[in-house]
Coordinates of C-alpha atoms in Angstrom, one line a residue:
X1 CA 124.3 -14.8 121.0
X2 CA 125.9 -11.4 121.1
X3 CA 124.2 -8.4 119.6
X4 CA 126.3 -6.7 117.0
X5 CA 126.0 -3.0 116.1
X6 CA 127.0 -1.8 112.6
X7 CA 129.0 1.4 112.6
X8 CA 129.2 3.4 109.4
X9 CA 132.6 4.2 108.1
X10 CA 133.8 7.7 108.5
X11 CA 133.6 8.4 104.8
X12 CA 130.0 7.1 104.5
X13 CA 129.0 9.0 107.6
X14 CA 130.3 12.3 106.2
X15 CA 128.4 11.7 102.9
X16 CA 125.2 11.0 104.7
X17 CA 125.6 14.0 106.9
X18 CA 126.3 16.2 103.9
X19 CA 123.1 14.9 102.2
X20 CA 121.0 15.5 105.3
X21 CA 122.2 19.0 105.7
X22 CA 121.4 19.7 102.0
X23 CA 117.8 18.4 102.5
X24 CA 117.4 20.4 105.7
X25 CA 118.6 23.6 104.0
X26 CA 116.3 23.1 101.0
X27 CA 113.3 25.4 100.4
X28 CA 110.4 24.6 102.6
X29 CA 106.9 24.2 101.2
X30 CA 104.7 27.3 101.4
X31 CA 101.0 27.2 102.2
X32 CA 100.1 27.5 98.5
X33 CA 102.3 24.5 97.7
X34 CA 100.8 22.4 100.4
X35 CA 97.3 23.2 99.2
X36 CA 98.2 22.4 95.7
X37 CA 99.7 19.0 96.7
X38 CA 96.6 18.2 98.8
X39 CA 94.3 19.1 95.9
X40 CA 96.3 16.8 93.6
X41 CA 96.1 13.9 96.1
X42 CA 92.4 14.4 96.5
X43 CA 91.9 14.5 92.7
X44 CA 93.9 11.3 92.3
X45 CA 91.8 9.6 95.0
X46 CA 88.6 10.7 93.3
X47 CA 89.8 9.4 89.9
X48 CA 91.0 6.1 91.3
X49 CA 89.9 3.3 89.0
X50 CA 90.2 0.5 91.5
X51 CA 86.6 0.2 92.5
X52 CA 85.4 -3.0 94.0
X53 CA 81.9 -3.2 92.4
X54 CA 79.5 -1.4 90.1
X55 CA 77.8 0.1 93.1
X56 CA 81.0 1.8 94.1
X57 CA 81.2 3.6 90.8
X58 CA 77.8 5.4 91.3
X59 CA 78.9 8.7 92.9
X60 CA 76.4 9.4 95.7
X61 CA 76.2 8.3 99.3
X62 CA 72.6 8.2 100.3
X63 CA 69.1 8.8 98.8
X64 CA 66.4 10.0 101.2
X65 CA 62.6 9.3 100.6
X66 CA 61.8 13.0 100.2
X67 CA 64.1 13.2 97.1
X68 CA 67.1 14.8 98.7
X69 CA 70.4 13.0 97.7
X70 CA 73.6 13.3 99.7
X71 CA 76.2 13.2 97.0
X72 CA 79.2 13.9 99.2
X73 CA 79.7 14.7 102.9
X74 CA 78.7 18.4 102.4
X75 CA 76.8 18.4 99.0
X76 CA 73.0 17.8 98.7
X77 CA 70.8 17.8 95.6
X78 CA 67.2 17.6 94.4
X79 CA 65.7 17.0 91.0
X80 CA 62.7 18.5 89.2
X81 CA 61.1 17.2 86.0
X82 CA 59.7 19.8 83.6
X83 CA 57.7 19.5 80.5
X84 CA 57.9 21.2 77.1
X85 CA 56.2 24.3 75.7
X86 CA 55.8 25.6 72.2
X87 CA 58.9 27.5 71.1
X88 CA 60.1 26.5 67.7
X89 CA 56.8 27.1 66.0
X90 CA 56.1 30.4 67.8
X91 CA 56.2 33.9 66.3
X92 CA 59.3 36.0 66.8
X93 CA 57.6 38.1 69.5
X94 CA 56.7 35.0 71.5
X95 CA 60.2 33.5 71.0
X96 CA 61.7 36.7 72.4
X97 CA 59.4 36.7 75.4
X98 CA 60.3 33.0 76.2
X99 CA 64.0 33.7 75.7
X100 CA 63.8 36.7 78.1
X101 CA 61.9 34.7 80.6
X102 CA 64.5 31.9 80.4
X103 CA 67.3 34.4 81.0
X104 CA 65.6 35.6 84.1
X105 CA 65.2 32.0 85.2
X106 CA 68.9 31.4 84.9
X107 CA 69.8 34.6 86.7
X108 CA 67.9 33.3 89.8
X109 CA 70.8 30.9 90.6
X110 CA 73.6 32.5 92.5
X111 CA 77.2 31.3 93.0
X112 CA 76.2 29.1 96.0
X113 CA 73.8 26.9 93.8
X114 CA 75.1 24.5 91.2
X115 CA 72.5 23.3 88.8
X116 CA 72.4 20.7 86.0
X117 CA 70.1 20.4 83.0
X118 CA 69.6 16.8 81.8
X119 CA 67.9 15.8 78.5
X120 CA 67.1 12.1 78.0
X121 CA 66.3 10.4 74.7
X122 CA 65.9 6.8 76.0
X123 CA 64.3 3.8 74.4
X124 CA 60.7 3.3 75.4
X125 CA 59.6 0.2 77.2
X126 CA 57.3 -1.5 74.7
X127 CA 55.2 -3.2 77.4
X128 CA 54.5 0.1 79.2
X129 CA 53.6 2.0 76.1
X130 CA 51.6 -1.0 74.8
X131 CA 49.3 -1.0 77.9
X132 CA 48.6 2.7 77.4
X133 CA 47.6 2.5 73.7
X134 CA 45.9 -0.9 73.7
X135 CA 42.1 -0.9 73.4
X136 CA 40.7 -3.7 75.6
X137 CA 38.6 -6.4 73.9
X138 CA 35.0 -6.8 74.9
X139 CA 34.1 -10.1 73.3
X140 CA 31.7 -8.8 70.7
X141 CA 31.7 -8.4 67.0
X142 CA 33.8 -5.2 67.1
X143 CA 36.9 -6.9 68.6
X144 CA 38.4 -7.2 65.1
X145 CA 38.2 -3.4 64.6
X146 CA 39.7 -2.8 68.1
X147 CA 42.6 -5.2 67.3
X148 CA 43.3 -3.5 64.0
X149 CA 43.1 0.0 65.5
X150 CA 45.6 -1.0 68.3
X151 CA 48.0 -2.5 65.7
X152 CA 47.8 0.8 63.8
X153 CA 48.7 2.8 66.9
X154 CA 51.7 0.5 67.6
X155 CA 52.9 1.0 64.0
X156 CA 52.6 4.7 64.3
X157 CA 54.4 4.7 67.6
X158 CA 57.4 2.7 66.1
X159 CA 57.3 4.8 62.9
X160 CA 57.0 8.2 64.6
X161 CA 59.6 8.7 67.3
X162 CA 61.5 5.5 66.7
X163 CA 60.5 4.2 70.2
X164 CA 62.2 7.0 72.1
X165 CA 60.9 8.8 75.2
X166 CA 62.2 12.4 75.6
X167 CA 62.3 13.8 79.2
X168 CA 63.9 16.9 80.8
X169 CA 65.2 17.3 84.3
X170 CA 66.7 20.1 86.4
X171 CA 69.0 19.1 89.3
X172 CA 70.2 21.7 91.8
X173 CA 72.6 21.3 94.7
X174 CA 74.1 23.3 97.6
X175 CA 76.9 22.9 100.1
X176 CA 75.8 22.3 103.6
X177 CA 77.2 20.9 106.9
X178 CA 74.4 18.4 107.3
X179 CA 70.9 17.3 106.4
X180 CA 69.3 19.6 108.9
X181 CA 70.8 22.6 107.3
X182 CA 70.4 21.5 103.7
X183 CA 66.7 20.5 103.8
X184 CA 65.0 23.9 104.4
X185 CA 67.2 25.7 101.9
X186 CA 66.6 23.0 99.2
X187 CA 62.9 23.3 99.8
X188 CA 63.0 27.1 99.5
X189 CA 65.0 26.8 96.2
X190 CA 62.5 24.1 94.9
X191 CA 59.5 26.4 95.6
X192 CA 61.2 29.3 93.8
X193 CA 62.2 27.2 90.8
X194 CA 58.6 25.8 90.5
X195 CA 57.2 29.3 90.6
X196 CA 59.7 30.4 87.9
X197 CA 58.7 27.5 85.7
X198 CA 55.0 28.5 86.2
X199 CA 55.7 32.0 85.0
X200 CA 57.1 30.5 81.8
X201 CA 54.0 28.4 81.4
X202 CA 56.0 25.2 82.0
X203 CA 54.5 22.3 83.9
X204 CA 57.0 20.9 86.5
X205 CA 57.0 18.6 89.4
X206 CA 59.6 17.6 92.0
X207 CA 60.8 14.0 92.2
X208 CA 60.8 12.1 95.4
X209 CA 63.4 9.5 96.4
X210 CA 61.7 6.6 94.6
X211 CA 61.3 8.6 91.4
X212 CA 64.9 9.6 91.4
X213 CA 66.0 6.0 91.9
X214 CA 63.6 4.9 89.1
X215 CA 65.3 7.4 86.8
X216 CA 68.7 6.2 87.7
X217 CA 67.6 2.6 87.2
X218 CA 66.3 3.4 83.7
X219 CA 69.6 5.1 82.8
X220 CA 72.0 2.6 84.2
X221 CA 70.0 -0.6 83.3
X222 CA 69.2 0.5 79.8
X223 CA 69.6 -3.0 78.5
X224 CA 67.3 -4.5 81.1
X225 CA 63.6 -4.4 80.2
X226 CA 62.5 -5.4 83.7
X227 CA 60.6 -2.7 85.5
X228 CA 61.9 -1.0 88.6
X229 CA 60.9 -2.7 91.8
X230 CA 61.8 -1.1 95.1
X231 CA 60.4 -0.3 98.5
X232 CA 62.0 1.5 101.4
X233 CA 60.8 -1.2 103.7
X234 CA 63.1 -3.8 102.0
X235 CA 66.3 -2.0 103.0
X236 CA 66.4 -2.9 106.7
X237 CA 65.3 -6.5 106.3
X238 CA 67.6 -7.3 103.4
X239 CA 70.7 -5.4 104.4
X240 CA 70.9 -3.9 100.8
X241 CA 71.5 -0.3 99.8
X242 CA 69.6 1.7 97.2
X243 CA 72.5 1.2 94.8
X244 CA 71.8 -2.5 94.7
X245 CA 68.5 -1.8 93.1
X246 CA 69.8 0.5 90.4
X247 CA 73.3 -0.7 89.6
X248 CA 73.8 -2.5 86.2
X249 CA 75.3 -6.0 85.9
X250 CA 78.7 -4.5 85.1
X251 CA 80.7 -1.5 84.0
X252 CA 83.6 -1.8 81.5
X253 CA 86.0 1.1 81.2
X254 CA 88.9 -0.8 79.7
X255 CA 88.8 1.0 76.4
X256 CA 89.9 4.6 76.2
X257 CA 87.3 6.1 73.9
X258 CA 84.1 4.1 74.8
X259 CA 82.7 2.1 77.7
X260 CA 80.4 -0.8 78.3
X261 CA 77.3 -0.7 80.5
X262 CA 75.7 -4.2 80.6
X263 CA 75.2 -5.2 77.0
X264 CA 75.2 -1.7 75.7
X265 CA 78.1 0.5 74.5
X266 CA 78.4 4.2 75.1
X267 CA 80.7 7.1 74.5
X268 CA 81.0 10.4 76.4
X269 CA 82.1 13.6 74.7
X270 CA 82.2 17.3 75.6
X271 CA 81.2 20.2 73.3
X272 CA 84.0 22.6 72.6
X273 CA 82.3 25.9 71.9
X274 CA 84.3 27.8 69.2
X275 CA 81.5 29.8 67.5
X276 CA 81.4 33.6 68.2
X277 CA 77.6 33.4 68.0
X278 CA 75.4 30.5 68.9
X279 CA 72.0 29.4 67.5
X280 CA 68.9 28.3 69.4
X281 CA 68.5 25.3 67.2
X282 CA 71.7 23.5 68.3
X283 CA 70.2 21.8 71.4
X284 CA 67.0 21.0 69.4
X285 CA 69.0 19.3 66.7
X286 CA 70.9 17.2 69.2
X287 CA 67.6 16.0 70.7
X288 CA 66.1 15.3 67.3
X289 CA 68.5 12.4 66.8
X290 CA 66.8 9.1 66.5
X291 CA 69.1 7.2 68.9
X292 CA 69.6 6.9 72.6
X293 CA 71.2 10.1 73.8
X294 CA 71.9 12.0 77.0
X295 CA 72.7 15.7 76.8
X296 CA 73.9 17.3 80.1
X297 CA 74.7 20.9 80.9
X298 CA 76.4 21.7 84.2
X299 CA 76.1 25.4 85.0
X300 CA 77.8 27.2 87.8
X301 CA 77.1 30.9 88.4
X302 CA 80.0 33.2 89.2
X303 CA 79.8 35.9 91.8
X304 CA 79.1 39.2 90.0
X305 CA 81.9 41.1 91.8
X306 CA 84.4 38.4 91.2
X307 CA 83.5 38.2 87.5
X308 CA 83.9 41.9 87.0
X309 CA 87.3 41.9 88.8
X310 CA 88.5 39.0 86.8
X311 CA 87.6 40.7 83.5
X312 CA 89.2 43.9 84.6
X313 CA 92.4 42.0 85.4
X314 CA 92.4 40.4 82.0
X315 CA 91.9 43.8 80.3
X316 CA 94.9 45.1 82.3
X317 CA 97.0 42.1 81.2
X318 CA 96.1 42.7 77.6
X319 CA 96.9 46.4 77.9
X320 CA 100.3 45.5 79.4
X321 CA 101.0 43.1 76.5
X322 CA 99.9 45.7 74.0
X323 CA 102.4 48.2 75.6
X324 CA 105.2 45.7 75.4
X325 CA 104.4 45.1 71.7
X326 CA 104.5 48.8 71.1
X327 CA 107.9 49.2 72.8
X328 CA 109.2 46.4 70.7
X329 CA 107.9 48.1 67.5
X330 CA 109.7 51.4 68.5
X331 CA 113.0 49.5 69.1
X332 CA 112.7 47.7 65.8
X333 CA 111.9 50.9 63.9
X334 CA 108.4 50.2 62.6
X335 CA 105.0 51.8 63.3
X336 CA 103.9 51.3 66.9
X337 CA 100.2 51.0 65.9
X338 CA 101.0 47.7 64.3
X339 CA 100.2 45.1 67.0
X340 CA 99.2 41.4 66.7
X341 CA 95.6 41.0 65.6
X342 CA 94.8 38.7 68.6
X343 CA 95.6 41.4 71.1
X344 CA 93.2 43.8 69.3
X345 CA 90.5 41.2 69.0
X346 CA 90.7 40.0 72.6
X347 CA 90.9 43.5 74.0
X348 CA 87.7 44.5 72.2
X349 CA 85.9 41.4 73.3
X350 CA 86.9 41.8 76.9
X351 CA 85.7 45.4 77.0
X352 CA 82.4 44.4 75.4
X353 CA 82.0 41.6 78.0
X354 CA 82.7 44.1 80.8
X355 CA 80.1 46.5 79.5
X356 CA 77.5 43.8 79.3
X357 CA 78.1 42.7 82.9
X358 CA 78.0 46.3 84.2
X359 CA 75.2 47.8 82.1
X360 CA 72.9 44.9 81.2
X361 CA 71.1 42.2 83.2
X362 CA 73.9 39.7 82.5
X363 CA 75.8 37.3 84.8
X364 CA 78.8 35.1 84.3
X365 CA 78.4 31.4 84.2
X366 CA 80.7 28.4 83.8
X367 CA 79.3 25.8 81.4
X368 CA 80.2 22.2 80.9
X369 CA 78.4 20.7 77.9
X370 CA 78.4 16.8 77.8
X371 CA 76.9 14.5 75.2
X372 CA 76.6 10.7 75.9
X373 CA 75.7 8.4 73.0
X374 CA 74.5 4.9 73.7
X375 CA 74.1 2.0 71.1
X376 CA 73.8 -1.7 70.9
X377 CA 77.2 -2.3 69.3
X378 CA 80.4 -0.5 68.6
X379 CA 79.7 0.2 64.9
X380 CA 76.3 1.7 65.7
X381 CA 78.0 3.8 68.4
X382 CA 80.5 5.1 65.9
X383 CA 77.7 6.2 63.5
X384 CA 75.8 7.9 66.3
X385 CA 79.0 9.8 67.5
X386 CA 79.7 10.8 63.9
X387 CA 76.2 12.1 63.5
X388 CA 76.4 14.1 66.7
X389 CA 79.8 15.5 65.7
X390 CA 78.3 16.6 62.4
X391 CA 75.6 18.6 64.2
X392 CA 78.2 20.3 66.3
X393 CA 80.3 21.2 63.3
X394 CA 77.3 22.7 61.6
X395 CA 77.2 25.3 64.3
X396 CA 81.0 25.9 64.3
X397 CA 81.6 23.8 67.4
X398 CA 83.6 20.7 68.0
X399 CA 82.7 17.5 69.8
X400 CA 85.7 16.1 71.6
X401 CA 85.8 12.5 72.9
X402 CA 86.7 12.2 76.6
X403 CA 89.6 9.7 76.1
X404 CA 90.4 7.7 79.2
X405 CA 87.8 9.7 81.1
X406 CA 84.7 7.8 80.1
X407 CA 83.8 6.9 83.6
X408 CA 83.8 10.6 84.7
X409 CA 81.7 11.5 81.7
X410 CA 79.1 8.8 82.4
X411 CA 78.8 9.7 86.1
X412 CA 78.6 13.4 85.3
X413 CA 75.7 12.7 82.9
X414 CA 73.6 11.2 85.8
X415 CA 71.1 13.6 87.2
X416 CA 73.0 13.9 90.5
X417 CA 74.3 17.4 90.1
X418 CA 78.0 16.3 90.3
X419 CA 80.4 17.5 87.7
X420 CA 83.5 15.3 87.5
X421 CA 84.6 16.7 84.1
X422 CA 86.1 20.1 84.9
X423 CA 86.2 21.4 81.3
X424 CA 84.3 24.7 81.6
X425 CA 83.6 27.6 79.3
X426 CA 82.8 31.1 80.5
X427 CA 79.5 32.4 79.1
X428 CA 77.1 35.2 79.9
X429 CA 73.4 34.7 80.7
X430 CA 72.2 35.2 77.1
X431 CA 74.9 32.9 75.8
X432 CA 73.8 30.1 78.1
X433 CA 70.1 30.8 77.5
X434 CA 70.6 30.3 73.8
X435 CA 70.5 26.6 74.5
X436 CA 66.7 26.9 74.9
X437 CA 65.4 23.6 76.3
X438 CA 61.9 24.0 74.7
X439 CA 60.7 22.7 71.3
X440 CA 57.0 21.9 71.2
X441 CA 54.4 21.0 73.7
X442 CA 53.2 17.4 73.6
X443 CA 49.6 16.4 73.4
X444 CA 49.3 13.0 74.9
X445 CA 46.7 11.9 77.4
X446 CA 46.3 8.5 79.0
X447 CA 42.5 8.7 79.3
X448 CA 40.3 5.8 78.3
X449 CA 38.5 8.0 75.7
X450 CA 41.7 9.5 74.2
X451 CA 41.7 9.3 70.4
X452 CA 44.6 9.2 68.0
X453 CA 44.9 12.5 66.1
X454 CA 48.3 12.1 64.3
X455 CA 52.0 12.7 64.9
X456 CA 53.6 15.9 66.2
X457 CA 55.4 17.6 63.3
X458 CA 58.5 18.4 65.4
X459 CA 58.9 15.7 68.1
X460 CA 57.2 12.9 66.0
X461 CA 55.4 11.7 69.1
X462 CA 51.8 10.4 69.2
X463 CA 49.0 13.0 69.6
X464 CA 46.3 11.3 71.6
X465 CA 43.8 13.6 73.4
X466 CA 40.4 13.6 74.9
X467 CA 39.0 16.8 73.5
X468 CA 36.4 17.0 76.3
X469 CA 39.2 17.6 78.8
X470 CA 41.1 20.3 76.8
X471 CA 40.7 24.0 77.5
X472 CA 39.2 24.5 74.0
X473 CA 37.5 21.3 72.7
X474 CA 36.9 22.8 69.2
X475 CA 38.5 21.2 66.2
X476 CA 39.0 21.6 62.5
X477 CA 38.2 18.8 60.1
X478 CA 39.5 18.6 56.5
X479 CA 37.3 16.5 54.2
X480 CA 37.3 15.3 50.7
X481 CA 34.4 14.6 48.4
X482 CA 32.1 12.0 49.9
X483 CA 33.8 12.0 53.4
X484 CA 31.2 12.1 56.2
X485 CA 32.6 15.2 58.0
X486 CA 29.7 15.5 60.4
X487 CA 30.1 11.9 61.5
X488 CA 33.9 12.4 62.1
X489 CA 33.3 15.6 64.1
X490 CA 30.7 13.9 66.3
X491 CA 32.8 10.9 67.0
X492 CA 34.6 12.2 70.1
X493 CA 31.2 13.2 71.6
X494 CA 29.4 10.1 70.5
X495 CA 28.3 9.1 74.0
X496 CA 26.8 12.6 74.7
X497 CA 25.2 12.7 71.2
X498 CA 23.5 9.3 71.8
X499 CA 22.1 10.5 75.1
X500 CA 20.8 13.7 73.6
X501 CA 19.2 11.7 70.7
X502 CA 17.4 9.5 73.2
X503 CA 16.1 12.5 75.2
X504 CA 14.7 14.1 72.0
X505 CA 12.9 10.9 71.1
X506 CA 11.4 10.6 74.5
X507 CA 10.2 14.3 74.3
X508 CA 8.6 13.6 70.9
X509 CA 6.8 10.5 72.3
X510 CA 5.4 12.6 75.2
X511 CA 4.3 15.4 72.8
X512 CA 2.4 12.8 70.7
X513 CA 0.4 11.7 73.6
X514 CA -0.1 14.9 75.6
X515 CA 0.4 17.5 72.9
X516 CA 2.7 20.5 73.0
X517 CA 0.4 22.7 75.1
X518 CA 0.4 20.6 78.2
X519 CA -0.1 22.3 81.5
X520 CA 2.4 20.1 83.2
X521 CA 5.4 22.4 82.7
X522 CA 6.8 21.8 86.2
X523 CA 6.7 18.1 85.7
X524 CA 9.0 16.1 83.4
X525 CA 7.9 12.6 82.2
X526 CA 11.0 10.4 81.8
X527 CA 11.1 7.1 80.1
X528 CA 13.2 4.7 82.3
X529 CA 13.4 1.0 81.5
X530 CA 10.0 0.9 79.7
X531 CA 8.1 2.9 82.3
X532 CA 7.4 6.6 82.9
X533 CA 8.1 8.3 86.1
X534 CA 7.6 11.9 87.2
X535 CA 10.4 14.2 88.2
X536 CA 10.0 17.7 89.8
X537 CA 11.5 20.7 88.2
X538 CA 14.1 22.4 90.5
X539 CA 12.4 25.9 90.5
X540 CA 8.7 24.8 90.5
X541 CA 7.1 22.9 93.4
X542 CA 4.7 20.2 92.3
X543 CA 1.3 20.7 93.7
X544 CA -1.3 17.9 94.4
X545 CA -3.3 18.8 91.4
X546 CA -0.3 18.6 89.1
X547 CA 0.8 15.4 90.7
X548 CA -2.7 14.0 90.0
X549 CA -2.4 15.3 86.4
X550 CA 0.9 13.5 86.1
X551 CA -0.5 10.3 87.4
X552 CA -3.5 10.6 85.1
X553 CA -1.4 11.2 82.0
X554 CA 1.1 8.5 82.9
X555 CA -1.7 6.0 83.2
X556 CA -3.2 7.2 79.9
X557 CA 0.1 6.8 78.1
X558 CA 0.7 3.3 79.5
X559 CA -2.9 2.2 78.5
X560 CA -2.3 3.5 75.0
X561 CA 1.0 1.6 74.8
X562 CA -0.8 -1.6 76.0
X563 CA -3.5 -1.2 73.4
X564 CA -0.9 -0.7 70.7
X565 CA 1.0 -3.8 71.8
X566 CA -2.2 -5.9 71.9
X567 CA -3.2 -4.7 68.4

């Protein structure tokens, strides 16, 4: 068989040569164009929806036992859980002091540290809470009272906070070449953050790898009441990864305005801040909702020099636009002082912002505010989103649904420090700090002698404390006519009161036999299981004579008791 070679006709060859020459003489791509194309390709790969499993949707690579998470090849994060303090019920002076301290806390983070604030309102596990408030039965005649008291606590728990547990977390991350470089710096930042929390009077503790995985498990498997079971020793033998222990049964992102996670339905939205002035009650109102809710704030600090240069550049652009408008006014024949109102407003605001950055202790931050609503069904989800939107409108803001970006909104709400929703608003330190994460301090202790004292007026959580372990065990009792106030006040110290009563009775019995003027002051006679024994006072040595006196009087008391029993 002969090989045949196709030869283009002369006319086609000329057309092809003309097109080739036209392509070769076209404008070549510059370095900026190449970087823009590479960024677009990387963004498209990151937002690719063709994931193989639910584990692939969770955006981190590895979790270490010490709590460090490698999110990407060069990005590492850690998480700290912090508690609440009294803010909403404080006086104005105390509120100002807390607000100033929170501003200083935010100013600690420089441009190289990205941090995320996560606020969780998640449904409580009834079994876990039930074991904490259940009074164990003892098989006596008081078991009926214990059962009734436990049922009352369960009713108050369901009635008070609607079965929600409210927790707060701070996640911070840095860029590093490897784990060896990232670990010492993350530990240094963690120490500084804990010290800053301590100055505010806030209790905080870092989370290790197991705690972070448990937190992710509770968020992703919100429909699964099973507890988190995990051990680092299981990974090597089973061949599984940590994502296999926290991933839900399925993710569903087919709909554009909501998603499915297991049997639950959720919707991710972002807060569009339109108000010229913000109120410190906004975040508290979001967290007061009686539904499952996740509020996330991604905050990125901007370098101070870069921020000032950017604002100066904007002021220059506004001045140039103002000059163009004045020239147009002169050509048109009207007063040159008449300029568009937007130019005057924006110019004044930009100059005010520049003055705050240069003369006050203010920094520039980029804020992404996300709200994630979760419900059992789509109708309940719509009601929750409508309620959240109403709260935002009350403060002259707008809650915008992340249409066709629900997956990015869900993954950005996880406490991993990764922001996939790049919708940012530039704010100063005081504007970011107005979202004060503190409401009221909880009084809940898990001790065996903790007593129910009511519901918190702001958080509606149970108040169960053991007054003997508080800094100030004093209390105030309000009583009505005929109410045994003394009995109520003595109830928390019933065990101590009973011991004191028995000691007083023993002292009286000894005084009846020996009299009040006994010479045995260094020796105490204690009644133990029906018999008296002598005990030496710590400061007075017992001499032989006193020991003989003690033996004599002990025998005398026992003989008198025998005579009384025989009679």
